[in-house]
Short mmCIF file of N, CA and C in Angstrom, two decimals:
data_model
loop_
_atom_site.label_atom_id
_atom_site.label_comp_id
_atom_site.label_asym_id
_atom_site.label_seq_id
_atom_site.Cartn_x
_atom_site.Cartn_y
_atom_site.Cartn_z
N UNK A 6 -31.34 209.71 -46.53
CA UNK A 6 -32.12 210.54 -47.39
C UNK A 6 -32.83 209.64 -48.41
N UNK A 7 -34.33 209.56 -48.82
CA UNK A 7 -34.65 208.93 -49.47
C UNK A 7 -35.05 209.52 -50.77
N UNK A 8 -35.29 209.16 -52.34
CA UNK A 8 -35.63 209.88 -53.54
C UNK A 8 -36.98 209.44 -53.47
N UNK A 9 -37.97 210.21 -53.83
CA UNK A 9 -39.28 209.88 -53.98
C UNK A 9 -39.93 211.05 -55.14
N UNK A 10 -40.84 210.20 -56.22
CA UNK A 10 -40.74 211.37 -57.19
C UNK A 10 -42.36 210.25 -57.49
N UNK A 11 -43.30 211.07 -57.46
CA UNK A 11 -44.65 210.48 -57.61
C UNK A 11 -45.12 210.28 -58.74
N UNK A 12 -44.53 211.13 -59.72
CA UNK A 12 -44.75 210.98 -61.25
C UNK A 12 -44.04 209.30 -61.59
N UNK A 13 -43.67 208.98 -61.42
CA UNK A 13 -43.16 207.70 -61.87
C UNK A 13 -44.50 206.26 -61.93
N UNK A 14 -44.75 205.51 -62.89
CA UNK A 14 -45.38 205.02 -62.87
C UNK A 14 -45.49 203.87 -61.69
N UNK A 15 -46.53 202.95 -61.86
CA UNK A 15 -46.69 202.22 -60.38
C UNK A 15 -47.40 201.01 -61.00
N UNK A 16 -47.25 199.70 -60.87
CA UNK A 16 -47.58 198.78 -61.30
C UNK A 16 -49.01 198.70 -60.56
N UNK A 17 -49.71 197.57 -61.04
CA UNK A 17 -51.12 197.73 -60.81
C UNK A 17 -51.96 196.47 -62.08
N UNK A 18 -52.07 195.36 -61.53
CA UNK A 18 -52.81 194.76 -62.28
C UNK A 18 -51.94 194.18 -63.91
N UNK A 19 -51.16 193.51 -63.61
CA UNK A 19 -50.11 193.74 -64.58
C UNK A 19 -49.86 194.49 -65.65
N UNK A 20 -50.31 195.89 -65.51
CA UNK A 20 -50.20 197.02 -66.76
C UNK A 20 -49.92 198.34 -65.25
N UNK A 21 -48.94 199.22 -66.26
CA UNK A 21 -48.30 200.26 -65.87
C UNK A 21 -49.56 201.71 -65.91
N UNK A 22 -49.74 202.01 -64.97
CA UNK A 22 -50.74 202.83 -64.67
C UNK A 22 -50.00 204.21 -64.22
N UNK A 23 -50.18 205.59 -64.86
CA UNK A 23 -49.39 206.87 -64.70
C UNK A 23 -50.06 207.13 -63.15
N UNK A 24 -49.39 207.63 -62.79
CA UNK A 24 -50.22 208.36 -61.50
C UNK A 24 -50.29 209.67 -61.09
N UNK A 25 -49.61 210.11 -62.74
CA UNK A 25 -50.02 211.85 -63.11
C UNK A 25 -51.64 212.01 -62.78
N UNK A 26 -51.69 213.46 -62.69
CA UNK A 26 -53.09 214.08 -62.99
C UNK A 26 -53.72 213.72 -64.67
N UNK A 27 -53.10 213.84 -65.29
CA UNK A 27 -53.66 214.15 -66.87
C UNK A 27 -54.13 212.78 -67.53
N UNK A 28 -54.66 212.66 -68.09
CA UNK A 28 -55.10 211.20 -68.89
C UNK A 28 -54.51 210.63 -69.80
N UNK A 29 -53.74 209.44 -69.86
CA UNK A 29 -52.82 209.14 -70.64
C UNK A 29 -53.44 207.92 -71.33
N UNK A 30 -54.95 208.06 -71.69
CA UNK A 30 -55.57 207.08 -72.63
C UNK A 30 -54.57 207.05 -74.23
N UNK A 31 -54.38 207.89 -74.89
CA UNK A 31 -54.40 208.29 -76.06
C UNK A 31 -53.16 207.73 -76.03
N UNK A 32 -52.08 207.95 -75.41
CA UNK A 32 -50.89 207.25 -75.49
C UNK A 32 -50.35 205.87 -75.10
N UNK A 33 -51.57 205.68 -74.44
CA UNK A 33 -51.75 204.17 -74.16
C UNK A 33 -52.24 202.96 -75.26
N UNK A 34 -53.27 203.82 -75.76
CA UNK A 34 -54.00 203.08 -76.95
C UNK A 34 -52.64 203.09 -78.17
N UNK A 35 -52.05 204.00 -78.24
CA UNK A 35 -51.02 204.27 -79.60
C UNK A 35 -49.90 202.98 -79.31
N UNK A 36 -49.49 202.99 -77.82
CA UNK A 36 -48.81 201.93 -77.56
C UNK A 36 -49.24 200.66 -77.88
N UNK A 37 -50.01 200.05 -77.84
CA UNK A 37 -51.36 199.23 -77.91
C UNK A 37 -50.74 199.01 -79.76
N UNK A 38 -51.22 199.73 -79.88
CA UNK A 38 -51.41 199.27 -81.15
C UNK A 38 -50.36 199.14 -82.17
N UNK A 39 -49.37 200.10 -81.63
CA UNK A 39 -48.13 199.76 -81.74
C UNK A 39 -47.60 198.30 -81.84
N UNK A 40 -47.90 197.92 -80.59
CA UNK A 40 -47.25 196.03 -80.39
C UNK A 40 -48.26 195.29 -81.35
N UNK A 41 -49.44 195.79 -81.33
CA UNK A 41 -49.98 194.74 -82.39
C UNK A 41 -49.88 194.49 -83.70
N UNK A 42 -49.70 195.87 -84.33
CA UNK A 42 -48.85 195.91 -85.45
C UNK A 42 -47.72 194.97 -85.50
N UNK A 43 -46.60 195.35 -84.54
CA UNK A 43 -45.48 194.61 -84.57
C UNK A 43 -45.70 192.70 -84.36
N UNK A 44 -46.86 192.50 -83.81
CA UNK A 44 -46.91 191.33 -83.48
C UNK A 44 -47.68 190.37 -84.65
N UNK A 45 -48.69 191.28 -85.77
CA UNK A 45 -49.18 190.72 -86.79
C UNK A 45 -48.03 190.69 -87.81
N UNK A 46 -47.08 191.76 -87.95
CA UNK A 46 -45.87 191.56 -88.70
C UNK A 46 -44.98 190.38 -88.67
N UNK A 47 -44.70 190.08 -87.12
CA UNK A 47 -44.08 189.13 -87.36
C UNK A 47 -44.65 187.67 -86.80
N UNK A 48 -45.88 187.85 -86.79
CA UNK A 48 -46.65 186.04 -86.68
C UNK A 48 -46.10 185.83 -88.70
N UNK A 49 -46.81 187.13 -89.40
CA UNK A 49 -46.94 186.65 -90.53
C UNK A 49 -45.35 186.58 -91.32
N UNK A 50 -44.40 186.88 -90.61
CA UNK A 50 -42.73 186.62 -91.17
C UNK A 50 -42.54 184.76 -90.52
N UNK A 51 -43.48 184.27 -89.71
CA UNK A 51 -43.59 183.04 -89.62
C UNK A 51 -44.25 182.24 -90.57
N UNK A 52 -45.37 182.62 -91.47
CA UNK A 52 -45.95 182.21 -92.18
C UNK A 52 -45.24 182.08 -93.57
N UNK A 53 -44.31 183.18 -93.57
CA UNK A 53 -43.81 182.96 -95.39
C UNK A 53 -42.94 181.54 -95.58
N UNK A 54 -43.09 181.15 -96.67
CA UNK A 54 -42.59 179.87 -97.19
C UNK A 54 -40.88 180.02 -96.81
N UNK A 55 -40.63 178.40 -96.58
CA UNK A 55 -38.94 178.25 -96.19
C UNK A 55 -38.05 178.99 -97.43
N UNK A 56 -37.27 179.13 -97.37
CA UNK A 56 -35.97 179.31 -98.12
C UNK A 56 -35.76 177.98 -98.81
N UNK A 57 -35.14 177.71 -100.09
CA UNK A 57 -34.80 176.47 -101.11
C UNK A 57 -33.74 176.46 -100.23
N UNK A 58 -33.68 175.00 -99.81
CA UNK A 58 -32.86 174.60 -99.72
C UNK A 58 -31.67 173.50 -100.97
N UNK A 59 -31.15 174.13 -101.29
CA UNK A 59 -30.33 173.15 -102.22
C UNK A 59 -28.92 172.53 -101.59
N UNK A 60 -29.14 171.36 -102.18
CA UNK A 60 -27.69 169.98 -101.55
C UNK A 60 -26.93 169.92 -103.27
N UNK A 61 -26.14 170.51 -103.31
CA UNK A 61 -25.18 170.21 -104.47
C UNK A 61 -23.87 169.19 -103.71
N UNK A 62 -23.70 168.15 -104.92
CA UNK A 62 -22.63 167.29 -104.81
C UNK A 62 -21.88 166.82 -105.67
N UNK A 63 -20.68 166.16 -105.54
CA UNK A 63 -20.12 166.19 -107.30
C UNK A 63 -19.50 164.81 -106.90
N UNK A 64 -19.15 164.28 -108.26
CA UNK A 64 -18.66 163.17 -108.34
C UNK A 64 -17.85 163.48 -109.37
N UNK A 65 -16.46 162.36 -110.52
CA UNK A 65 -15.57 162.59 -110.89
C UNK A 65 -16.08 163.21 -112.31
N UNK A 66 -17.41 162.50 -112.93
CA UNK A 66 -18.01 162.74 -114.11
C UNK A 66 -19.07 164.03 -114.32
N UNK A 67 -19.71 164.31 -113.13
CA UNK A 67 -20.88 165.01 -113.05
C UNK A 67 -21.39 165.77 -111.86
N UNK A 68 -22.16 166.71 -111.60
CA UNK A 68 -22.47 167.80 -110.38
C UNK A 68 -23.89 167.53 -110.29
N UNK A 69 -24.09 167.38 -109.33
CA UNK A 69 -25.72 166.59 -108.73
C UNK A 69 -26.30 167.96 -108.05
N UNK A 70 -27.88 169.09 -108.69
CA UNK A 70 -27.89 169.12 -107.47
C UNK A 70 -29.54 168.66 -106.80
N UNK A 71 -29.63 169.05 -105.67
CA UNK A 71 -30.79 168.48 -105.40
C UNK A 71 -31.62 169.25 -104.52
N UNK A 72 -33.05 169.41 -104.70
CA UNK A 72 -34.30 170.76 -103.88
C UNK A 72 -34.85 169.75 -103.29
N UNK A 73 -35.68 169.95 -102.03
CA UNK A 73 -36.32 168.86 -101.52
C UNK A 73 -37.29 170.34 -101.58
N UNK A 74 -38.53 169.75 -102.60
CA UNK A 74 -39.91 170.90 -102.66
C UNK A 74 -40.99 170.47 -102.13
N UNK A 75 -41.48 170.31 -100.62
CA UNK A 75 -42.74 169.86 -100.26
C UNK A 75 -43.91 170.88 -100.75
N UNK A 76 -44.44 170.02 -101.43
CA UNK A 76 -46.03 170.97 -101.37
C UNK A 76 -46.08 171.56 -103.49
N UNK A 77 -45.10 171.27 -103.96
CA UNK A 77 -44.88 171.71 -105.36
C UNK A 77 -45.03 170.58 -106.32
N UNK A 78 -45.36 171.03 -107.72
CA UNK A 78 -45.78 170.65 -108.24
C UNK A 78 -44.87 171.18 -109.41
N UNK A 79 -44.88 170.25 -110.83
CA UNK A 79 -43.77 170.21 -112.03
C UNK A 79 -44.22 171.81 -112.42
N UNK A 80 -45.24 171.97 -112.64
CA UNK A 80 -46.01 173.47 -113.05
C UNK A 80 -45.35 174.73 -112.84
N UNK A 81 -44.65 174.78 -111.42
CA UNK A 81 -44.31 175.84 -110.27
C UNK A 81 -43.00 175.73 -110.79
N UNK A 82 -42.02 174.72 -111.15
CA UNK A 82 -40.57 175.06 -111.10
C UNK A 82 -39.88 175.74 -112.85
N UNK A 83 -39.09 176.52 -112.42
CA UNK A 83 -38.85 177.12 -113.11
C UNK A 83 -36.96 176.75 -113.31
N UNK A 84 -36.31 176.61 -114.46
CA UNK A 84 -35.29 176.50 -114.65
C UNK A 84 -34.23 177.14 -115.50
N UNK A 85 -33.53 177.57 -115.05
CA UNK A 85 -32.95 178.76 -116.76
C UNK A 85 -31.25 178.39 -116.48
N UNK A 86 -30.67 178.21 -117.63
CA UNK A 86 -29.65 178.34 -117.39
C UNK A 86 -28.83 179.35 -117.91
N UNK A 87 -27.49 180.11 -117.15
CA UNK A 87 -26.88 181.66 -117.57
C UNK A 87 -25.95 181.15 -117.65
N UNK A 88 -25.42 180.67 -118.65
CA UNK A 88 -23.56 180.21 -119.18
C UNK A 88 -23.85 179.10 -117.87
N UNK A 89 -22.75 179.56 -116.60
CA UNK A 89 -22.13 178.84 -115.29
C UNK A 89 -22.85 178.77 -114.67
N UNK A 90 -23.84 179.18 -114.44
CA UNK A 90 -25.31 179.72 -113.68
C UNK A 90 -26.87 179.12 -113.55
N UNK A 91 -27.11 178.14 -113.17
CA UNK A 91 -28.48 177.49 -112.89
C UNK A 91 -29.04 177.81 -111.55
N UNK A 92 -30.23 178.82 -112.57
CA UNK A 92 -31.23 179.54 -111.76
C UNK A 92 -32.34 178.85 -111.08
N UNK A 93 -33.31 177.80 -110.10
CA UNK A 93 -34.46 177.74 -109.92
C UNK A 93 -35.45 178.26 -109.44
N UNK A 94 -36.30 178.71 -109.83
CA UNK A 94 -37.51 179.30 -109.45
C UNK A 94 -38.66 178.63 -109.20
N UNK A 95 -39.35 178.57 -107.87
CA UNK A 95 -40.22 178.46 -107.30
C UNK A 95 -41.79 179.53 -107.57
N UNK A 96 -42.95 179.51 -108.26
CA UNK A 96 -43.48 180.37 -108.17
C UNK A 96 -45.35 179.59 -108.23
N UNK A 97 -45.56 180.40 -107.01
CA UNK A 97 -46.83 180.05 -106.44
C UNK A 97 -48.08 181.14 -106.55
N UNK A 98 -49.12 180.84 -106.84
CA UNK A 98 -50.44 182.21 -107.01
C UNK A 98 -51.56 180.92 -106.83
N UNK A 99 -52.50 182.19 -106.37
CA UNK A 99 -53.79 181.57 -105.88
C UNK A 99 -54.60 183.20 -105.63
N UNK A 100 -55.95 182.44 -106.27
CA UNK A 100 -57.10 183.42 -106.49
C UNK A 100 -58.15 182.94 -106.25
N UNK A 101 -58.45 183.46 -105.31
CA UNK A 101 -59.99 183.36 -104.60
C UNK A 101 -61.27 184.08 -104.76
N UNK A 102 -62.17 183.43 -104.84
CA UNK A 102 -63.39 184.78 -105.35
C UNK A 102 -64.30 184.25 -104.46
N UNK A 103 -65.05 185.51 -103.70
CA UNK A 103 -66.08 184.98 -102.34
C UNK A 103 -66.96 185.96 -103.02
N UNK A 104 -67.86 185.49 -103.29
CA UNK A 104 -69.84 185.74 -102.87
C UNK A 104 -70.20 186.08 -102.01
N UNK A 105 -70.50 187.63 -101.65
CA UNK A 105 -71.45 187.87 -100.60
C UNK A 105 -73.05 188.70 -100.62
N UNK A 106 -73.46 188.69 -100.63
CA UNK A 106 -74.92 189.35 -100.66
C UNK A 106 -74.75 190.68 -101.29
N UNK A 107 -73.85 191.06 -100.62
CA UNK A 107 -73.58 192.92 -101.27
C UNK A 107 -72.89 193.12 -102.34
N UNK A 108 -71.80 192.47 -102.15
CA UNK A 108 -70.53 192.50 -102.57
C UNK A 108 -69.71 190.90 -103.06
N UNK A 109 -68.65 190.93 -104.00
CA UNK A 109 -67.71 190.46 -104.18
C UNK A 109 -66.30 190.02 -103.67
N UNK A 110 -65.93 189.66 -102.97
CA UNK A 110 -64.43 189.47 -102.58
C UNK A 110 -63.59 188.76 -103.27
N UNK A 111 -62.36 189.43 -103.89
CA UNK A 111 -61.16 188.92 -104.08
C UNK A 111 -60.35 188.75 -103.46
N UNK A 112 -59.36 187.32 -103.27
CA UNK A 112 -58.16 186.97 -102.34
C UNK A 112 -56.73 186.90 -103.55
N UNK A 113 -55.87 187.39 -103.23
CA UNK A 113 -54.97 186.60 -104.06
C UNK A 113 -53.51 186.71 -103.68
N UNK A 114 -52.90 185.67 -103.91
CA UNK A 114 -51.29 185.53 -103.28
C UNK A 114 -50.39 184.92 -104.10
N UNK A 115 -49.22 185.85 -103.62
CA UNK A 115 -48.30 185.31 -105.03
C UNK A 115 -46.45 185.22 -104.15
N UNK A 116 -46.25 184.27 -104.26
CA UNK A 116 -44.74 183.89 -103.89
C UNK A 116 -43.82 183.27 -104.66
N UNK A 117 -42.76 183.78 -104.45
CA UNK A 117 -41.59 183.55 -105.35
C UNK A 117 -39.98 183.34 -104.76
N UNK A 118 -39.98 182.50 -104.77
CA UNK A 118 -38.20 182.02 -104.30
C UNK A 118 -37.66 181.44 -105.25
N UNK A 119 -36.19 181.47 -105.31
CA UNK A 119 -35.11 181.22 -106.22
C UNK A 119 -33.73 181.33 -105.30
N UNK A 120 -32.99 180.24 -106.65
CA UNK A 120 -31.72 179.95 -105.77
C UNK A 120 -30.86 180.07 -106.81
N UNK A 121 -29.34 180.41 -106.85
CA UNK A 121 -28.94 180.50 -108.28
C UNK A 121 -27.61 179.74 -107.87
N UNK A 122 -27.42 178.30 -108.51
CA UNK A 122 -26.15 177.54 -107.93
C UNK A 122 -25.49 178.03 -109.78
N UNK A 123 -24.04 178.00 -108.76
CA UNK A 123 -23.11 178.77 -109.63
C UNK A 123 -21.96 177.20 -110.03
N UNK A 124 -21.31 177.44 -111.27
CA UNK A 124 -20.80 175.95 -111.04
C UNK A 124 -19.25 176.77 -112.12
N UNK A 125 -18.39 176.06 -112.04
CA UNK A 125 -17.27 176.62 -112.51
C UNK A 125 -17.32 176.26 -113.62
N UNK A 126 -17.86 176.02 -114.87
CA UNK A 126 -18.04 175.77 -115.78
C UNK A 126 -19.44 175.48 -116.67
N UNK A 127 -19.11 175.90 -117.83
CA UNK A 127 -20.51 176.28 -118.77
C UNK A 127 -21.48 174.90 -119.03
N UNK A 128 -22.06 175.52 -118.31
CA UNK A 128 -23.27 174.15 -118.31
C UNK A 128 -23.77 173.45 -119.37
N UNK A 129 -23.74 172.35 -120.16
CA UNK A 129 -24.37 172.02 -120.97
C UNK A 129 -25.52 171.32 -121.05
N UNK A 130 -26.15 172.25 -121.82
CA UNK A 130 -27.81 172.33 -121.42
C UNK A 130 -28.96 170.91 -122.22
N UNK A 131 -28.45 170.59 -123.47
CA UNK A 131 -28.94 169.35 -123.96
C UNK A 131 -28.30 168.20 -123.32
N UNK A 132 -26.90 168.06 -122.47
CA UNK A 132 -26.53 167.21 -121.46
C UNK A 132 -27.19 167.09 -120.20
N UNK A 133 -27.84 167.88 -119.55
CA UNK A 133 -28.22 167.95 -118.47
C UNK A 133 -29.74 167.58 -118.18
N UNK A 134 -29.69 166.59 -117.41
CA UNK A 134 -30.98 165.63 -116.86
C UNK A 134 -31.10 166.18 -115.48
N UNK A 135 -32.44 166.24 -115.71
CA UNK A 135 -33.71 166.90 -115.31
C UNK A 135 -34.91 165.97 -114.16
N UNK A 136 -34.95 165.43 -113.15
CA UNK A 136 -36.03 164.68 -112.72
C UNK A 136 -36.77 165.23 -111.77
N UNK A 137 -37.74 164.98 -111.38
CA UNK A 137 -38.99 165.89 -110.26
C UNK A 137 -40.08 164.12 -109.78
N UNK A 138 -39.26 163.73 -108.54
CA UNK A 138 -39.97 162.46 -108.21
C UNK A 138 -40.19 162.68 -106.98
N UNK A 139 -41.53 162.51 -106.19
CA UNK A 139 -41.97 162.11 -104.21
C UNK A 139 -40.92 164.06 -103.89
N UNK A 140 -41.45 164.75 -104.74
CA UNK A 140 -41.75 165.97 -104.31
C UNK A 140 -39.83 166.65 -104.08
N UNK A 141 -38.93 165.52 -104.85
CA UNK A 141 -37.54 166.45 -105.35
C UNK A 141 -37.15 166.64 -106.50
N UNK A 142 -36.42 167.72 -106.15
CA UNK A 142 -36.19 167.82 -107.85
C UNK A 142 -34.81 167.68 -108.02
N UNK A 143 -34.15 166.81 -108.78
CA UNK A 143 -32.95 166.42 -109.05
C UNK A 143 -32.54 166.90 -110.51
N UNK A 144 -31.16 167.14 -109.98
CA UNK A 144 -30.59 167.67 -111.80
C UNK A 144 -28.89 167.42 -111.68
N UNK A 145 -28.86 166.52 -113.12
CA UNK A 145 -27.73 166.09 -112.90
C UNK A 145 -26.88 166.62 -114.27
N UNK A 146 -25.78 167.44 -113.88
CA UNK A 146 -25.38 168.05 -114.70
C UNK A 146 -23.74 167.23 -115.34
N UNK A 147 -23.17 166.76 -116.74
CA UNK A 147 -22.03 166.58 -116.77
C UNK A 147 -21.15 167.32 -116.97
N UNK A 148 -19.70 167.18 -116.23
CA UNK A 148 -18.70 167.79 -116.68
C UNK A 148 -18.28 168.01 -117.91
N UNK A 149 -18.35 168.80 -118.37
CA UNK A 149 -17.47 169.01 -119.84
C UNK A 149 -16.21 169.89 -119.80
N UNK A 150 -15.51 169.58 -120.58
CA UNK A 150 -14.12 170.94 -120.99
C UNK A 150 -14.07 171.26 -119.53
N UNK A 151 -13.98 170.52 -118.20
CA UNK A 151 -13.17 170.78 -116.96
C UNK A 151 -12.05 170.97 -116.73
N UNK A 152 -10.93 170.90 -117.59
CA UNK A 152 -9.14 170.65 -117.67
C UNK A 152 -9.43 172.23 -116.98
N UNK A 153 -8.38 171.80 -115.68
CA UNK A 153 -7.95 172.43 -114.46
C UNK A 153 -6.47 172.86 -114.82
N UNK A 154 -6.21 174.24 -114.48
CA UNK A 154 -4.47 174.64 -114.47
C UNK A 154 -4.95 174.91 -113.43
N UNK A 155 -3.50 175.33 -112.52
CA UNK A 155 -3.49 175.66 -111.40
C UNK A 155 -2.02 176.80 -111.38
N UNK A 156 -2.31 178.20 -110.93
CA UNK A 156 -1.16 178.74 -110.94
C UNK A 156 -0.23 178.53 -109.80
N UNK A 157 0.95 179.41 -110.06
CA UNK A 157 1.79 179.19 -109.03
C UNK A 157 1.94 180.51 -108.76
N UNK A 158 2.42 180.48 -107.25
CA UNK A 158 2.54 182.14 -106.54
C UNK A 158 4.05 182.01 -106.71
N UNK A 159 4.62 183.13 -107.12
CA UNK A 159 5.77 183.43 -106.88
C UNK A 159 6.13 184.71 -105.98
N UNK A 160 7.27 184.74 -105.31
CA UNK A 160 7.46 184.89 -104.51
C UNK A 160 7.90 186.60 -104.88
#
């Protein structure tokens, strides 16, 4: 016994062609445009700027950490410190103005990343050196008032 059901689509030219009676332009085009949507969405989730990467490291005196920022400039970085908490901020804008016969065009773009390294102790902020050299930014923070207890679990 074989199943045979004619409504089912039928390949043809590498696109799926109905082989109903009725015209299935309208739902074709919606599909259509569907993927292109989805496909300008995510070319341009390729385009947004990397994630900060930060390399924190410590030594017996002091906590190093370090951004490797291609493409930035001293202008763009932003630094705050919250008690335990050193915030950096990255922040980029650009404004374009085009001339055209009729009309005016404005472009403009604005990005913003941040990283917030957390450190077990209150940062001291007139201690802490600051450098931005061949596009990193280094910050070297000293330990202060670190005296460590350690509890004990009892049983």
């Amino acid at each position: 016994m074989t199943f045979r059901n004619d409504n089912l689509p039928t390949e043809k030219n590498d696109h799926f062609v109905n082989t109903t009676p009725f015209s299935d332009k309208p739902l074709w085009n919606l599909l259509q445009q569907m993927d292109s949507f989805f496909n300008q969405f995510f070319n341009h989730m390729n385009t947004l700027p990397p994630a900060l990467v930060v390399n924190t490291s410590e030594t017996d005196s002091e906590v190093i950490v370090e951004v490797n920022l291609p493409g930035c400039n001293r202008n763009q970085i932003q630094l705050e410190i919250i008690r335990n908490r050193l915030r950096i901020g990255i922040e980029d804008s650009l404004q374009e103005e085009i001339k055209y016969e009729t009309h005016t065009g404005r472009k403009q773009f604005y990005s913003r990343r941040e990283h917030i390294v957390s450190l077990p102790f209150i940062i001291p902020e007139k201690e802490a050196l600051t450098t931005f050299h061949n596009e990193v930014l280094r910050i070297t923070i000293p330990k202060k008032d670190t005296q460590r207890s350690y509890l004990t679990i009892n049983e």
